[in-house]
GROMACS .gro file of C-alpha atoms in nm:
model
  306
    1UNK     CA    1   1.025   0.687   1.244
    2UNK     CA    2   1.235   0.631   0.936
    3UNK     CA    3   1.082   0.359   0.685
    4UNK     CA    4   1.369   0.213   0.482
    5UNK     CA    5   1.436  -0.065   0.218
    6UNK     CA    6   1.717  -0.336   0.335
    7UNK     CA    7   1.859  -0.547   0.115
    8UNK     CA    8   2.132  -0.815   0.205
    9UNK     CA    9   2.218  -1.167   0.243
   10UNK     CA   10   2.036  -1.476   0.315
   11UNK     CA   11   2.237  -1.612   0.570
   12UNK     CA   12   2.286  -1.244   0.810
   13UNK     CA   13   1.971  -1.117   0.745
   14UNK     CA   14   1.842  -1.198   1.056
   15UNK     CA   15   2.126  -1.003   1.266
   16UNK     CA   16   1.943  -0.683   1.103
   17UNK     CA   17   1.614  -0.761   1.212
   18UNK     CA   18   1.692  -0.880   1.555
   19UNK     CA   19   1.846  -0.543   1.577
   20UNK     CA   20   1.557  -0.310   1.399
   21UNK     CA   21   1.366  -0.510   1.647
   22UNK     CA   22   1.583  -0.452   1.953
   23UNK     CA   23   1.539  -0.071   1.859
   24UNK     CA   24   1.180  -0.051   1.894
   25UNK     CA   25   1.157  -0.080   1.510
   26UNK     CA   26   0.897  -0.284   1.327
   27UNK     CA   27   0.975  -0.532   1.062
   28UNK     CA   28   0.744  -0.434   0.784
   29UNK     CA   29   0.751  -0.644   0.526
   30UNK     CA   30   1.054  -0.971   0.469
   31UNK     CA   31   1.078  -1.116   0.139
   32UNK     CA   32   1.325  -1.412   0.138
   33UNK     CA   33   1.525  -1.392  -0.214
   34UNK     CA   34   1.732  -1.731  -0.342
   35UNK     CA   35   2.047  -1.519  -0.251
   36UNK     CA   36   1.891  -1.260  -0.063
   37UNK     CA   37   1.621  -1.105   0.178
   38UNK     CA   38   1.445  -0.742   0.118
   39UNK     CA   39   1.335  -0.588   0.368
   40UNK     CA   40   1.107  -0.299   0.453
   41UNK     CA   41   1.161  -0.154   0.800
   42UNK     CA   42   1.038   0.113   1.008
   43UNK     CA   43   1.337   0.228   1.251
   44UNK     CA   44   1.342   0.531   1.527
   45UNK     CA   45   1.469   0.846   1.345
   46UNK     CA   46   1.748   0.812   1.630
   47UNK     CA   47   1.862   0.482   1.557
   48UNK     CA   48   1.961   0.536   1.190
   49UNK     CA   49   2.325   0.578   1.291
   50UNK     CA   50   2.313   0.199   1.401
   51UNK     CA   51   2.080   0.054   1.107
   52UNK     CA   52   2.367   0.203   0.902
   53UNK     CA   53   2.651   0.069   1.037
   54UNK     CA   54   2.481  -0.269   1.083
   55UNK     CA   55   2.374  -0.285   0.694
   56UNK     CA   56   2.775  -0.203   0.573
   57UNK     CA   57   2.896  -0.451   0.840
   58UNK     CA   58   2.669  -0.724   0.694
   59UNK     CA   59   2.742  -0.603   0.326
   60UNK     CA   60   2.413  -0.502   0.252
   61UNK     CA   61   2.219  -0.180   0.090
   62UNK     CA   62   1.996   0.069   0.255
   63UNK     CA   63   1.752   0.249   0.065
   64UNK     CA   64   1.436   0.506   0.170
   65UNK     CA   65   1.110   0.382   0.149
   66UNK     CA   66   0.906   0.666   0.087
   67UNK     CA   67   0.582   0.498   0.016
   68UNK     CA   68   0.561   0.215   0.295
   69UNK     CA   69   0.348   0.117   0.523
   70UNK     CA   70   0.060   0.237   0.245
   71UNK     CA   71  -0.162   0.002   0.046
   72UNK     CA   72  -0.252   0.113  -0.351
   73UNK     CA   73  -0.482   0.029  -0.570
   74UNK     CA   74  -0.341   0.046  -0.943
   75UNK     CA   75  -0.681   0.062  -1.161
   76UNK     CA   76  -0.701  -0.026  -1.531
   77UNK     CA   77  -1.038   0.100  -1.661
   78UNK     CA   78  -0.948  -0.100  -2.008
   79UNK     CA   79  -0.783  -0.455  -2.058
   80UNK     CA   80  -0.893  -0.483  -2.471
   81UNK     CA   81  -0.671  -0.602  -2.682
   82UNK     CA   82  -0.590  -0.262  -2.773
   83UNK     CA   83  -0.517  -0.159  -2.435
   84UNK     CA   84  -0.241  -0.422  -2.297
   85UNK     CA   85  -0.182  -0.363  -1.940
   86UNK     CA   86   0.219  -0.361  -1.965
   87UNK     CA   87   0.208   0.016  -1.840
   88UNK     CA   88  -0.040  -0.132  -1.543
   89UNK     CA   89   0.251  -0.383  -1.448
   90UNK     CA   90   0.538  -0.169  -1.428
   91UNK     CA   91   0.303   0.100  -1.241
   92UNK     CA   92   0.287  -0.154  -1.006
   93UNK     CA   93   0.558  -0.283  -0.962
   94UNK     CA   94   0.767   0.048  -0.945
   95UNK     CA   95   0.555   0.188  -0.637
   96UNK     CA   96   0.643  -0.131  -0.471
   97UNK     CA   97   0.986  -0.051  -0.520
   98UNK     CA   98   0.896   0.226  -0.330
   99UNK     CA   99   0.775   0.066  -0.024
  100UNK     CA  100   0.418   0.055  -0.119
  101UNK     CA  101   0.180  -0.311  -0.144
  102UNK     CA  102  -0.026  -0.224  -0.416
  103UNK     CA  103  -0.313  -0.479  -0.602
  104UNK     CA  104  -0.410  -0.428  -0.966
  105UNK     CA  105  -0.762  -0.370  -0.989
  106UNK     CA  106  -0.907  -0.449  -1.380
  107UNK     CA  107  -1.208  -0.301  -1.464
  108UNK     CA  108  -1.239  -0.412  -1.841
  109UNK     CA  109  -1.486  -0.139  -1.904
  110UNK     CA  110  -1.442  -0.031  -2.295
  111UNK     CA  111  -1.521   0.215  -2.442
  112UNK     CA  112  -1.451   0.538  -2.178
  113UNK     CA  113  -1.758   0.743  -2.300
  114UNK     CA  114  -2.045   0.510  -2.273
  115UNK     CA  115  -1.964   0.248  -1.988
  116UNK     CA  116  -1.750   0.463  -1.765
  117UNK     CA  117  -1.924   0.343  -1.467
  118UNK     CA  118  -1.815   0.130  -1.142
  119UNK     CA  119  -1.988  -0.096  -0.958
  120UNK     CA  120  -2.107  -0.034  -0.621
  121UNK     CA  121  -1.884  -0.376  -0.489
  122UNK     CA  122  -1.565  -0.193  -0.707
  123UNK     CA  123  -1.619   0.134  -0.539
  124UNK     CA  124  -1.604  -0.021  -0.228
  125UNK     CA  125  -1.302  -0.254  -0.316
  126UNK     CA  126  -1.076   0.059  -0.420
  127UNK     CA  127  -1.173   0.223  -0.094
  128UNK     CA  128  -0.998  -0.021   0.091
  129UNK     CA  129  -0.678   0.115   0.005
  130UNK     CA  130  -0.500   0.449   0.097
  131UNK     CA  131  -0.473   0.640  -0.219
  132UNK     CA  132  -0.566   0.465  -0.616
  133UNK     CA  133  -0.329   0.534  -0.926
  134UNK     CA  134  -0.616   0.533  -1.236
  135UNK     CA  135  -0.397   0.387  -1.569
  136UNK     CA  136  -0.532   0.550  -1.868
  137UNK     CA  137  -0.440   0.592  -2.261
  138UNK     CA  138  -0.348   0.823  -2.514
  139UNK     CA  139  -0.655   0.995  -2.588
  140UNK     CA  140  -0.718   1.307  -2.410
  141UNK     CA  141  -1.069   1.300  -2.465
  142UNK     CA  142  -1.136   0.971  -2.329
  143UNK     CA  143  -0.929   1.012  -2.048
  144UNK     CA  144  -1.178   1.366  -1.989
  145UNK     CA  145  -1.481   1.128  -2.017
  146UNK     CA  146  -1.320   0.894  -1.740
  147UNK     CA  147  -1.373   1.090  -1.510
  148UNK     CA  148  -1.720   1.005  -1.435
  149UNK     CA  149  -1.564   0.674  -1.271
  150UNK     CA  150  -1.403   0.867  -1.003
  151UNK     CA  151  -1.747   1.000  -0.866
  152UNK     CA  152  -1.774   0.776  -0.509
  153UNK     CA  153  -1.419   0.707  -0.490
  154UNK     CA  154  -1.326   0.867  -0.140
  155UNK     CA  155  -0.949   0.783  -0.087
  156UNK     CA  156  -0.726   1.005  -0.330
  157UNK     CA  157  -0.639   0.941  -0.713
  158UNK     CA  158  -0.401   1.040  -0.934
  159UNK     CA  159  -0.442   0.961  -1.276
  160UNK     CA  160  -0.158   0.868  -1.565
  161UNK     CA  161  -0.222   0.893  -1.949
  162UNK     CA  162  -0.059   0.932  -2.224
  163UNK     CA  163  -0.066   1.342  -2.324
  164UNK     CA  164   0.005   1.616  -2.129
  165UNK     CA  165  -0.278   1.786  -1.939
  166UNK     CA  166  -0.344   1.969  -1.633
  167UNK     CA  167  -0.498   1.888  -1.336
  168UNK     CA  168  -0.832   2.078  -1.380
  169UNK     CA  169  -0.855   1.886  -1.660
  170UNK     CA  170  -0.910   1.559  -1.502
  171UNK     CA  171  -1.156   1.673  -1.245
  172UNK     CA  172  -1.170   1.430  -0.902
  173UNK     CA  173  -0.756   1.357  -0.910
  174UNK     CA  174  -0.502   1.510  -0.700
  175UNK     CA  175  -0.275   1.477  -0.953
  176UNK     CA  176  -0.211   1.455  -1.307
  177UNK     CA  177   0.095   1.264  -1.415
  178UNK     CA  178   0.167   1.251  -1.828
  179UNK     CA  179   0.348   1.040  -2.023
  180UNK     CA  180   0.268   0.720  -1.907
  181UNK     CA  181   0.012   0.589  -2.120
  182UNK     CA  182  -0.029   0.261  -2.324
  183UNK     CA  183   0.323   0.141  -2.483
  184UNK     CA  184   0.339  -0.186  -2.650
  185UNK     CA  185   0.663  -0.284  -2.418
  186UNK     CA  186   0.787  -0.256  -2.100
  187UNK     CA  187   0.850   0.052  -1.907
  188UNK     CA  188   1.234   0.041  -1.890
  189UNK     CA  189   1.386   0.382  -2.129
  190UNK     CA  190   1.538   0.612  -1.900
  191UNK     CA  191   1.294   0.899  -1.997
  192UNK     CA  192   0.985   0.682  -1.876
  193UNK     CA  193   1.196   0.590  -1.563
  194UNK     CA  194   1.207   0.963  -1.476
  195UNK     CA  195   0.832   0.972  -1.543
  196UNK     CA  196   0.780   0.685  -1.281
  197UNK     CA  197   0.995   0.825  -1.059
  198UNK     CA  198   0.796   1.163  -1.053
  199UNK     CA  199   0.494   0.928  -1.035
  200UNK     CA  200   0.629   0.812  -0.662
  201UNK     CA  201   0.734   1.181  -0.556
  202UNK     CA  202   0.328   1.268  -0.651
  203UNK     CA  203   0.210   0.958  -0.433
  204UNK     CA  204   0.465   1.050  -0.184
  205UNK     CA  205   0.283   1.375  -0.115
  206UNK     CA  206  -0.026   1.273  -0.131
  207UNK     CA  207   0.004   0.982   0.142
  208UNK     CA  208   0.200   1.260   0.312
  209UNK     CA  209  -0.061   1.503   0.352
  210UNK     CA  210  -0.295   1.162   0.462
  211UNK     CA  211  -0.087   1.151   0.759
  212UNK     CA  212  -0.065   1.456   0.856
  213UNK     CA  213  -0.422   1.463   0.810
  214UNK     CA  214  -0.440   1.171   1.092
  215UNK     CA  215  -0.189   1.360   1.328
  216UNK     CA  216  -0.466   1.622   1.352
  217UNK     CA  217  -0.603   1.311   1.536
  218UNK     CA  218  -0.408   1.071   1.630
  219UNK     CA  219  -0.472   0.634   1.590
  220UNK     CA  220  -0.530   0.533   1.915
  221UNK     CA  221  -0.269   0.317   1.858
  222UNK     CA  222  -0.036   0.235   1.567
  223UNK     CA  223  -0.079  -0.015   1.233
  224UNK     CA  224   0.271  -0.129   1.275
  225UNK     CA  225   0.208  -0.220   1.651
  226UNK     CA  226  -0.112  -0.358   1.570
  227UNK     CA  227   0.044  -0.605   1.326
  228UNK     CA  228   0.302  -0.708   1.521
  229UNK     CA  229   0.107  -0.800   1.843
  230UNK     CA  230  -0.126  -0.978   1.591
  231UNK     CA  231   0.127  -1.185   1.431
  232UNK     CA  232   0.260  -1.241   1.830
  233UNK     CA  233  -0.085  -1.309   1.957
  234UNK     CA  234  -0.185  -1.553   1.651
  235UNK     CA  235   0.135  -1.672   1.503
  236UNK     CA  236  -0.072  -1.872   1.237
  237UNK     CA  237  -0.145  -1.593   1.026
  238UNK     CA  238   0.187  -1.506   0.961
  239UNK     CA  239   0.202  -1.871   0.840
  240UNK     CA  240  -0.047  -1.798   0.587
  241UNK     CA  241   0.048  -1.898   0.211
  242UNK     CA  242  -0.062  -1.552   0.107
  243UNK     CA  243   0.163  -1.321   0.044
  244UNK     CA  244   0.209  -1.053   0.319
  245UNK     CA  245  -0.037  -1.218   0.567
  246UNK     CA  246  -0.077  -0.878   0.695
  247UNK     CA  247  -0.032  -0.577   0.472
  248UNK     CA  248  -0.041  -0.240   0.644
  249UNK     CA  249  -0.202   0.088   0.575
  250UNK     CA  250  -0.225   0.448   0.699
  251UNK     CA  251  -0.483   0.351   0.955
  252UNK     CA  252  -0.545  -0.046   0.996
  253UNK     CA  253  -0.416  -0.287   0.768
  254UNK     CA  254  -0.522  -0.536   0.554
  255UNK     CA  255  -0.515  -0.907   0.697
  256UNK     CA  256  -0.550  -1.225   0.478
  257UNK     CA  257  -0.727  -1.488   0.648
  258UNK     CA  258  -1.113  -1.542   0.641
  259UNK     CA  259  -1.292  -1.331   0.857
  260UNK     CA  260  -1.567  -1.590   1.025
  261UNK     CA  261  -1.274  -1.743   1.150
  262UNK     CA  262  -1.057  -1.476   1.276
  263UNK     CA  263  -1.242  -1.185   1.408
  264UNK     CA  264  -1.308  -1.225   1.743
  265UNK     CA  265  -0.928  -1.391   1.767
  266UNK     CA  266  -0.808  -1.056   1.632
  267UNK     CA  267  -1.073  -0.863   1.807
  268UNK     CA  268  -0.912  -1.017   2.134
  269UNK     CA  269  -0.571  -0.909   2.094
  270UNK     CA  270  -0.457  -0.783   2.401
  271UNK     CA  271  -0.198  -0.545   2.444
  272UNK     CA  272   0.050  -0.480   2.728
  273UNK     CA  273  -0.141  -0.167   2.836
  274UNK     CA  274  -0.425  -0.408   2.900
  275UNK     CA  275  -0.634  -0.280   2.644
  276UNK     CA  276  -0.755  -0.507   2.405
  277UNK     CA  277  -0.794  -0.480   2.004
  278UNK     CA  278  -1.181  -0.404   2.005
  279UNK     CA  279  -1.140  -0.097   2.256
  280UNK     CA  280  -0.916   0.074   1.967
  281UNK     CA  281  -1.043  -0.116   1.606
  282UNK     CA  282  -1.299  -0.256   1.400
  283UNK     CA  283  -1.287  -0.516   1.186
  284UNK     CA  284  -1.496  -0.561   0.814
  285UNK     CA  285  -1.560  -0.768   0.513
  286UNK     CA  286  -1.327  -0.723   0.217
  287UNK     CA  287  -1.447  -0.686  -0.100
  288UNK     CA  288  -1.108  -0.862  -0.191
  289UNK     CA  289  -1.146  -1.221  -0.110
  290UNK     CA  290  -1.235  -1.356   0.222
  291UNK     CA  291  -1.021  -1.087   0.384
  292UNK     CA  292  -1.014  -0.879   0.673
  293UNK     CA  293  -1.015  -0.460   0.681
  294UNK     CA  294  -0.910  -0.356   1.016
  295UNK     CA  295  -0.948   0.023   1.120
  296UNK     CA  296  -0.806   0.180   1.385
  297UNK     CA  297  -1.017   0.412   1.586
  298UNK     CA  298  -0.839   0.758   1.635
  299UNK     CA  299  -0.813   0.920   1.980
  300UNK     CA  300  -1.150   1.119   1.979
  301UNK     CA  301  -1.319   0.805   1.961
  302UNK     CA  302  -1.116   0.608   2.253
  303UNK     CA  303  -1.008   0.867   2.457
  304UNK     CA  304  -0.643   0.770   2.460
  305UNK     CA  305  -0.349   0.702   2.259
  306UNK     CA  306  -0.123   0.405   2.344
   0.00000   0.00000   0.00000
């Protein structure tokens, strides 16, 4: 399936969905605009002929979405005075562009080569998500001497600083990505749009070579189905005031409602197969709030895909 960025107006907006829907497509992610709605979609590789023609019938903009359906965590080791978190922001904010739900994790550890050191609870908090994007500065040596923080970290990193370095320098990181280290403005010159833009092509590949990864063996059932026949089966969480009630990863997704009250509701989600959410997930604590983690079980766990 094709995961795509739609952008049109308020008032046809919903002709798109109804369609992505009609499709077998999964609504991903709406945000309602004053003028407009973005949306990210997931739509049958077969079908883009139709989400096409739709989107220039209702005036609106398709773009890809390389990076949804994946949850990052955007760490800043440093928030001194010294080290303002503007680059942290548009990091941020530019993989969302991309598709991606990403949350900013601040660590507000000092000086690199003394207290580079995480917390059991942190370790466990940037764990939650698919793949981490570390923030650092514009001293090579420091940045070297961060690299004790990546130690229990088991999803992927890739790291962003300042100089230019390779990747064996920063041992533990997939990937190296220079030039983006601490500016005192915004990231908006067209050279350090380039540099974000290679920053998505490196997360691109790494979330890539997640799921392929996971094909080896397959969910025993998908995070986009599993959202939608929660947000069917319990239509109160998509009322939640959080943003994104449900935010999806590689293999679960993230939902936003307190777990004492929700698990065994989500647990007994029953699909049309007859099979019912705690045959093919499991649900923990987040570290993030009073959240749910759901994780789907792959197929040599279950037994079957469906």
């Amino acid at each position: 399936m094709e995961p795509l960025i739609y952008q049109g107006g308020i008032y046809k907006h919903e002709q798109m969905i109804e369609l992505v829907e009609d499709l077998g497509g999964y609504i991903l992610q709406k945000n309602v605009l004053q003028l407009d709605v973005i949306a990210v979609m997931l739509v049958p590789n077969a079908d883009l002929p139709l989400i096409e023609a739709k989107s220039k019938e209702l005036l609106g903009k398709l773009t890809k979405a390389p990076l949804a359906g994946a949850e990052i965590a955007v760490v800043t080791p440093t928030l001194a005075y010294q080290h303002l978190p503007h680059l942290a922001c548009d990091l941020a904010e530019y993989l969302r562009r991309a598709g991606s739900k990403t949350n900013m994790i601040g660590l507000a550890r000092g000086v690199g080569k003394r207290v580079a050191q995480l917390k059991a609870a942190e370790i466990d908090l940037i764990n939650e998500h698919d793949c981490a994007v570390f923030t650092y500065g514009n001293f090579r040596e420091c940045i070297k001497e961060k690299t004790k923080l990546f130690r229990d970290i088991e999803i992927p990193i890739i790291v962003t600083g300042g100089p230019t370095m390779e990747v064996s320098e920063v041992p533990g990181c997939v990937d190296y990505i220079g030039g983006l280290g601490r500016v005192m403005h915004r990231t908006r010159q067209k050279d350090e749009l380039a540099i974000l833009d290679k920053l998505v092509d490196a997360t691109g590949k790494v979330l890539d070579q997640r799921r392929e990864e996971l094909d080896k063996d397959p969910l025993s059932v998908s995070p986009p189905r599993v959202m939608h026949e929660i947000e069917k089966q319990i239509p109160d969480i998509p009322e939640s005031l959080s943003p994104t009630p449900i935010t999806l990863q590689l293999n679960g997704c993230r939902i936003k409602v307190p777990y004492d009250e929700y698990a065994d509701r989500i647990l007994n989600v029953k699909f049309d197969e007859g099979i019912y959410m705690r045959e093919v997930a499991k649900l923990y604590r987040s570290k993030m709030k009073d959240y749910i983690i759901l994780r789907i079980l792959p197929k040599s766990e279950t037994g079957f895909v469906i």
